[in-house]
Coordinates of C-alpha atoms and ligand atoms in Angstrom, one line a residue:
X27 CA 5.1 -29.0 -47.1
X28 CA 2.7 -26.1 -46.3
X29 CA 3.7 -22.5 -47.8
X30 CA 5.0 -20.8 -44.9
X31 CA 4.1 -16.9 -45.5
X32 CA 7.5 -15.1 -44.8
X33 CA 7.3 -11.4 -43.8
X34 CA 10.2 -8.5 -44.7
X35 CA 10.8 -6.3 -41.2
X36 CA 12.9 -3.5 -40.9
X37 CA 14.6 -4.2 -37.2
X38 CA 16.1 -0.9 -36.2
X39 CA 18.5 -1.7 -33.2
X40 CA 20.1 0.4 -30.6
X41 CA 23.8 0.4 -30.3
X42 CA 25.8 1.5 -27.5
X43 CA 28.9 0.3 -26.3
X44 CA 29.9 2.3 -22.9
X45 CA 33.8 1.7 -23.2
X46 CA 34.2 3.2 -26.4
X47 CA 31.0 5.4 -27.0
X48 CA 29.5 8.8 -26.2
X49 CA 25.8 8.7 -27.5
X50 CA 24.1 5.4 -29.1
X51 CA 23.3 5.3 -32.6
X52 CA 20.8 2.8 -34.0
X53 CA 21.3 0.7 -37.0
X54 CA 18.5 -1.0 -39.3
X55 CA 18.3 -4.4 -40.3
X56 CA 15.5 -6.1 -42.7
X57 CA 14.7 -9.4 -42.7
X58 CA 12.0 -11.6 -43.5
X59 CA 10.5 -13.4 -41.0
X60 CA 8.9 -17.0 -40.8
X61 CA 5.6 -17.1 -38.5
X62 CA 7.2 -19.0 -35.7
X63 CA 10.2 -16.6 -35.0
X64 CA 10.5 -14.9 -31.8
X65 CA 12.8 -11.8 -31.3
X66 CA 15.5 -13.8 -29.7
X67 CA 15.8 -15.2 -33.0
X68 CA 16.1 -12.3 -34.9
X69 CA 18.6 -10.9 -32.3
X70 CA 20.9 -14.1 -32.6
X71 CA 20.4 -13.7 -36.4
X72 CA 21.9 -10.1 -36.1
X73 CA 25.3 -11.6 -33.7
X74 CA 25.4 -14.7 -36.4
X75 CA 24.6 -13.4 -39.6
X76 CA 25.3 -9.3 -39.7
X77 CA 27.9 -8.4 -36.6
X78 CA 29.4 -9.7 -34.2
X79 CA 29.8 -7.8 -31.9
X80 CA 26.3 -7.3 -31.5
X81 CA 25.4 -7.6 -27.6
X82 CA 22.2 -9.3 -25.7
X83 CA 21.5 -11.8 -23.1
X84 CA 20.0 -15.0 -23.2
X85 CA 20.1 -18.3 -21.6
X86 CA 17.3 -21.1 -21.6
X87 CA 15.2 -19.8 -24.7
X88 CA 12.3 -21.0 -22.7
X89 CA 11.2 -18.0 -20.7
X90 CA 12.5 -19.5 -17.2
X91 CA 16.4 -17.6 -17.0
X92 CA 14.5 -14.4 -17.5
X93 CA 17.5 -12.8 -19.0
X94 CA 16.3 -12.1 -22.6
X95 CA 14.2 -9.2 -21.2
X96 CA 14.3 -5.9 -23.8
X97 CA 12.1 -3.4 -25.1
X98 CA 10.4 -3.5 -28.9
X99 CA 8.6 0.2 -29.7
X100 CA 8.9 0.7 -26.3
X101 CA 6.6 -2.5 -25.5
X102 CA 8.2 -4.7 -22.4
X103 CA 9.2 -8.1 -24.3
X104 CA 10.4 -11.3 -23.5
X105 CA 12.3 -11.7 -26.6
X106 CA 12.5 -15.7 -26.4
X107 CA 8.6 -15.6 -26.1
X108 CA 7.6 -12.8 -27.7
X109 CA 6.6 -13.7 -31.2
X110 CA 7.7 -11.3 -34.5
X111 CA 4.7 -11.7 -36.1
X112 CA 2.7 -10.4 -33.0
X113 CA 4.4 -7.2 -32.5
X114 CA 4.1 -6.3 -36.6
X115 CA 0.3 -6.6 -36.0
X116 CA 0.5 -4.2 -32.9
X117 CA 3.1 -2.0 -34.2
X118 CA 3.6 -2.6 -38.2
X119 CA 6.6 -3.6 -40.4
X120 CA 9.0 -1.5 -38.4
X121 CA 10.2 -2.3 -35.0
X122 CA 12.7 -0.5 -32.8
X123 CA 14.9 -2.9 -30.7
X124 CA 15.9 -1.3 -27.3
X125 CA 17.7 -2.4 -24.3
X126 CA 15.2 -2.3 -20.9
X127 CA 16.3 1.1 -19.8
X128 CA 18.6 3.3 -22.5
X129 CA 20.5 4.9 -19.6
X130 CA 21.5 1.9 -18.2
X131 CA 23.1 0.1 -21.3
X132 CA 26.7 -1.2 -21.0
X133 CA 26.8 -2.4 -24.3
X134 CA 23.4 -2.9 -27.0
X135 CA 21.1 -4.8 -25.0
X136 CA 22.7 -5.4 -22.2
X137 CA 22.0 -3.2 -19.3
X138 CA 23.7 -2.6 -15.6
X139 CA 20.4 -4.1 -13.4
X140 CA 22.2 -3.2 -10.0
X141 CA 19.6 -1.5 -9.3
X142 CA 16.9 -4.2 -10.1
X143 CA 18.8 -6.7 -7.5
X144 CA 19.5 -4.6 -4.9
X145 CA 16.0 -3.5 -4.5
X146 CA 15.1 -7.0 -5.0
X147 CA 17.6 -8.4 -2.1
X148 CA 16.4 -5.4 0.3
X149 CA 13.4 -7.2 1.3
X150 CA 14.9 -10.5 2.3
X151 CA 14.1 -13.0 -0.4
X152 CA 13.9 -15.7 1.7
X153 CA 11.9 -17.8 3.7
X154 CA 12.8 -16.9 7.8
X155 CA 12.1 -19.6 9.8
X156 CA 13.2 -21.7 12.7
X157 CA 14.4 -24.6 11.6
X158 CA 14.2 -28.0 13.6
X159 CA 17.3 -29.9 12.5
X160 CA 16.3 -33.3 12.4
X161 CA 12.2 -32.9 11.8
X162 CA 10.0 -36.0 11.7
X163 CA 8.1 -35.2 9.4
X164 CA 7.7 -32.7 6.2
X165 CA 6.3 -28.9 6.6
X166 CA 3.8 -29.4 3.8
X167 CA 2.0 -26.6 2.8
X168 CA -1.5 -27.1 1.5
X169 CA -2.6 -26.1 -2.4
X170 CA -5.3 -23.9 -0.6
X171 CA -2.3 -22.5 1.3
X172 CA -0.3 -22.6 -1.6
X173 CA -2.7 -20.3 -3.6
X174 CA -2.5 -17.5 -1.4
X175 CA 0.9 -16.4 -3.2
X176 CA -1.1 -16.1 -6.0
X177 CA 2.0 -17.6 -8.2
X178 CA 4.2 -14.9 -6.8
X179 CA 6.8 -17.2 -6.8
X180 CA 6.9 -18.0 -10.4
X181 CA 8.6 -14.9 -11.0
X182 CA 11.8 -15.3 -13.4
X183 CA 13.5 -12.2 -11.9
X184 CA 13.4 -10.3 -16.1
X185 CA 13.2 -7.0 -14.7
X186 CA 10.3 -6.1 -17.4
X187 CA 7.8 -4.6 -14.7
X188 CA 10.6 -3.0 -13.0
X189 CA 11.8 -1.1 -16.2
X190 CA 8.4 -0.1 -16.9
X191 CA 7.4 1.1 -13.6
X192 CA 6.6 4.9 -14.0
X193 CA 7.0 5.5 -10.5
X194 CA 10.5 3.8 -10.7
X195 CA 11.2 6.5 -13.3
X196 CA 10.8 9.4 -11.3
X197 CA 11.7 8.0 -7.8
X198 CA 14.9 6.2 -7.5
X199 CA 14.1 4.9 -4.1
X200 CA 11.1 3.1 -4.8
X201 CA 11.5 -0.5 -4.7
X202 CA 9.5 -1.3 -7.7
X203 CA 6.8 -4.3 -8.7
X204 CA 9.0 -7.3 -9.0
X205 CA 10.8 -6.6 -5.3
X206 CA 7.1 -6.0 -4.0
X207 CA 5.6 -8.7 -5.8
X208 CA 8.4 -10.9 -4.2
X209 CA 7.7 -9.1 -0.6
X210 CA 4.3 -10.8 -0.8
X211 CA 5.6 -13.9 -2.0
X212 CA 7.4 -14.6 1.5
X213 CA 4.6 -12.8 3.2
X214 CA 2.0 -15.2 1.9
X215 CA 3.5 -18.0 3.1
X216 CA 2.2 -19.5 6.2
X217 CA 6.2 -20.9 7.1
X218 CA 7.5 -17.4 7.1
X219 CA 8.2 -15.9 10.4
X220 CA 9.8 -12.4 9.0
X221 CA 6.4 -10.7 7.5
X222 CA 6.3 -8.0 9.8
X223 CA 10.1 -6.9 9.4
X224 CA 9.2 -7.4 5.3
X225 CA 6.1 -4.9 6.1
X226 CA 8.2 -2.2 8.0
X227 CA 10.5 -1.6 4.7
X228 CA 7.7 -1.8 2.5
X229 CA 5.4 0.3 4.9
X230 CA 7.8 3.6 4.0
X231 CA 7.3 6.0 2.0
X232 CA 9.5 6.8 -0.7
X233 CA 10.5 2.8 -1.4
X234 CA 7.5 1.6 -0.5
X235 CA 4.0 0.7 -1.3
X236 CA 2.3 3.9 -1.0
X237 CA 4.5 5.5 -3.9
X238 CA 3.1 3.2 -6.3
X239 CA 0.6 4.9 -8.5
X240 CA -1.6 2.1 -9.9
X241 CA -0.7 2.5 -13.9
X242 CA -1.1 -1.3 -13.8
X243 CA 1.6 -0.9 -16.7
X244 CA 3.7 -4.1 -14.8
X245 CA 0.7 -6.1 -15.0
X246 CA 0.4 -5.4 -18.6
X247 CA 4.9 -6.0 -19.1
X248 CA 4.9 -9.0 -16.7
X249 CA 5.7 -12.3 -19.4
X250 CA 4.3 -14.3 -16.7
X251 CA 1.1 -12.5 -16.0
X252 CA 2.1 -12.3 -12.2
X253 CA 0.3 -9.0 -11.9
X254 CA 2.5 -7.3 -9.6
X255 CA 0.3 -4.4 -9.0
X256 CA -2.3 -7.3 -7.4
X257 CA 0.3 -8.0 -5.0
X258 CA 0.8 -4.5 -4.0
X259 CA -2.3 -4.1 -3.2
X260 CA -2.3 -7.3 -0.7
X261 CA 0.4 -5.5 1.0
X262 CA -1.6 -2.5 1.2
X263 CA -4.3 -5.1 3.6
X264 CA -1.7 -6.4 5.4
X265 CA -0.3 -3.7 6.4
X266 CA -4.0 -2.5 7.8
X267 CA -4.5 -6.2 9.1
X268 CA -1.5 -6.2 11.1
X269 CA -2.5 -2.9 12.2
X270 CA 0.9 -1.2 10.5
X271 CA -0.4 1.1 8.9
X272 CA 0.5 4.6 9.7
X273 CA -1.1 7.8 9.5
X274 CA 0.1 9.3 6.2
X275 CA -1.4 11.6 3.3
X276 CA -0.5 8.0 1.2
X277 CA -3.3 6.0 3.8
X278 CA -5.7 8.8 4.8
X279 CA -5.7 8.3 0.6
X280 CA -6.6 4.8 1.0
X281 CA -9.2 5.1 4.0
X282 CA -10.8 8.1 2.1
X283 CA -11.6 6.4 -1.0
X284 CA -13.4 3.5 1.2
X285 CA -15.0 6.3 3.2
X286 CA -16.3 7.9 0.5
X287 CA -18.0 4.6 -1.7
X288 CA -19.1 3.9 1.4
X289 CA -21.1 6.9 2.2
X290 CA -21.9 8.0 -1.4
X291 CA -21.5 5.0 -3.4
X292 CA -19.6 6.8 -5.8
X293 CA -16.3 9.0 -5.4
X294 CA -16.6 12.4 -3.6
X295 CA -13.3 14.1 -5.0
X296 CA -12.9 16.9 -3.2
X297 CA -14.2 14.7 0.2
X298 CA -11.1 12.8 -1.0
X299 CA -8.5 15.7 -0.6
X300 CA -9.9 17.0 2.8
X301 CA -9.4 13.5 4.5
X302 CA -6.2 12.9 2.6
X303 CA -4.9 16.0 3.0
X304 CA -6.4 18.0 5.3
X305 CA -8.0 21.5 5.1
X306 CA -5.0 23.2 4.5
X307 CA -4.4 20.7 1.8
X308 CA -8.3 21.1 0.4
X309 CA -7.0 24.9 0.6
X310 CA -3.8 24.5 -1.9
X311 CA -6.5 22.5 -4.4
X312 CA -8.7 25.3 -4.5
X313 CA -7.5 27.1 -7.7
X314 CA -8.1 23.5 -9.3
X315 CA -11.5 22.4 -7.6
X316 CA -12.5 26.0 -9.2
X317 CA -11.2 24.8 -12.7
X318 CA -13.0 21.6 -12.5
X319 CA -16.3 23.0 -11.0
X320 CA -16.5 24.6 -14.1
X321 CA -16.0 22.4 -16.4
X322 CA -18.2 20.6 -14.1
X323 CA -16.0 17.4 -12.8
X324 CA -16.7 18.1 -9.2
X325 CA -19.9 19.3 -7.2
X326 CA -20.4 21.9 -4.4
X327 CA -20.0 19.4 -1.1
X328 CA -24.0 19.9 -0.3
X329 CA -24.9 18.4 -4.0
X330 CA -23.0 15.8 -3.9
X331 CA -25.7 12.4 -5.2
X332 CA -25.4 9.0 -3.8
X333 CA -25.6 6.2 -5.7
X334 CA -28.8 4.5 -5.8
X335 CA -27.6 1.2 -5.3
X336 CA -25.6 2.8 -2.0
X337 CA -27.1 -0.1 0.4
X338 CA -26.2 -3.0 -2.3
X339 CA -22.1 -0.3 -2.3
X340 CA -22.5 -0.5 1.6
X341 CA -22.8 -4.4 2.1
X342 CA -20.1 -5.3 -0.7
X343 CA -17.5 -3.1 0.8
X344 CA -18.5 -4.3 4.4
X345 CA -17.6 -7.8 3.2
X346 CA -14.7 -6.9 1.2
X347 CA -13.2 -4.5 4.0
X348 CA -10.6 -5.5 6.5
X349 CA -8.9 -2.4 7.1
X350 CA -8.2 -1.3 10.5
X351 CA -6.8 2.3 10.6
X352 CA -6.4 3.9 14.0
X353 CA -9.8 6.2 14.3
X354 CA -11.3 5.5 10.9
Ligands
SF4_7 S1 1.1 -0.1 -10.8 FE1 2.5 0.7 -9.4 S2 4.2 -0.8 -9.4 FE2 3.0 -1.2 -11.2 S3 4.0 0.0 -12.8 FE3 2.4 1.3 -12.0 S4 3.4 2.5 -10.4 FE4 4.8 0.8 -10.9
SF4_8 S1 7.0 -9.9 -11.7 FE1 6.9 -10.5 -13.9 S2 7.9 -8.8 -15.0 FE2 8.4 -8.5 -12.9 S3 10.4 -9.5 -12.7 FE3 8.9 -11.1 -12.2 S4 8.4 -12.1 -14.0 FE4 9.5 -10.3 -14.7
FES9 S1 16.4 -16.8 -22.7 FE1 15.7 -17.4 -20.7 S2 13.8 -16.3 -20.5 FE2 14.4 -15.8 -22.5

């Protein structure tokens, strides 16, 4: 049998249990660790072989239930995927074992995600359509059709891009990726009959799309590579194709980035606050536009350069644009 190279880790775990607690306390566990264990293993090592009473979720142990979701060094895991061995080589020998959100724990690793599923259920999860009781024949949707979700709906509902949504963080009404991701799951499909409804809740700002701030940090937490922030942008186009969109600093934002490529080639900032914004908005920015003139991050408006491949800028955003935007 082939030497398999074991590894001693120092696991040190948050602890928390709500009923009996006031402040969590974190205990260490070390362990050595075969190549092939994932952290759902060392966490049911922890219950089986030190306490317990130790507290996590977990279902299929193949990434599907998307219950196992928790945090290692503050890294979004799926702890029945995410290999040991892996997160030493990113983070070393000692690794911090964390619920998804700290404030949220009910007890260890187990967290109150109320707020995860009601965002999720505000957006109608479901496909609306009229259905003919006794069709004659299937509504098959083509693969080419089929692609459009862009494997939206492979989503296993872990909560990892939610809990790692900065936006999430500091606004308690925004919806978050995996309820937007899920938004343009129904919306992409060519059965669905409720897109537009789906578009006026995520059209708002506050919940909606235009308060996401394009970290991309749920693309990088998603297990399943879904790339939420992809599908937020989609919605960002359909909200322009269906002509939704509405005239807010959120939009002018959007329209005056495209302005701007498309007249420079390259990003005019201070262009950028005057469209967004407005002149009395260009005014507030004025202590900072002096800041960065001087460190020489922005230009006076008359030097601004264009690009030198501007024509080349001009056709690829012609082909790529389908915005429609009320006087734009
Ligand atoms: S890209 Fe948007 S939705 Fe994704 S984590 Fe960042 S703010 Fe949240
Ligand atoms: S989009 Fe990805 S990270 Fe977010 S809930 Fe779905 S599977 Fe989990
Ligand atoms: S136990 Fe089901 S996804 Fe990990």
């Amino acid at each position: 049998m082939a030497n398999i190279e074991k590894k001693r880790v120092n696991f040190k775990v948050f602890r928390f249990n709500s009923e009996t607690d006031y402040l969590p306390h974190y205990i260490e566990y070390e362990m050595e660790v075969a190549p092939g264990e994932v952290m759902l293993d060392i966490l049911n090592r922890i219950k089986w072989e030190h306490d317990g009473s130790f507290s996590y979720r977990r279902s299929c142990r193949h990434g599907i239930c998307g219950s196992c979701a928790i945090k290692v060094n503050g890294k979004a895991t799926l702890a029945c995927k995410d290999r040991v061995m892996d997160l030493v080589e990113i983070f070393g020998d000692e690794l911090v074992v964390e619920p998804q959100n700290k404030a949220r724990a009910i007890k260890d690793m187990v967290i109150d995600k109320k707020d995860f599923w009601s965002k999720y259920n505000s957006v109608n999860p479901f496909l609306t359509t009229e259905i003919d009781e006794h069709p004659e024949k299937e509504n098959i949707v083509m693969p080419e059709e089929a692609e459009k979700l862009e494997e939206a709906d492979y989503c296993i509902q872990c909560g990892n891009c939610y809990y790692s949504c900065p936006a999430v963080q500091v606004n308690e009404d925004y919806l978050g990726p995996a309820a937007l991701a899920l938004t343009w799951r129904f919306n992409a499909d060519k059965r669905d009959e409720a897109k537009r409804e789906r578009l006026e809740t995520v059209n708002e700002i506050g919940p909606g799309i235009w308060d996401c701030v394009k970290c991309f940090e749920c693309a990088e937490a998603c297990p399943k590579e879904l790339n939420p922030i992809g599908k937020i942008t989609k919605l960002h186009l359909q909200t322009f194709e269906e002509d939704m969109a509405k005239d807010n600093v959120a939009v002018r934002h959007a329209v005056g980035f495209k302005h701007s490529i498309d007249k420079h080639g390259i990003l005019d900032e201070g262009e950028l606050v005057k469209y967004s914004e407005g002149l009395i908005g260009v005014l507030k920015h004025v202590p900072e536009a002096i800041a960065m003139y001087k460190k020489g991050k922005i230009v006076l408006p008359w030097n601004m350069p264009k690009s030198k491949n501007l024509d080349e800028i001009k056709k690829l955003v012609k082909s790529v644009s389908t915005a429609k935007f009320k006087g734009k």
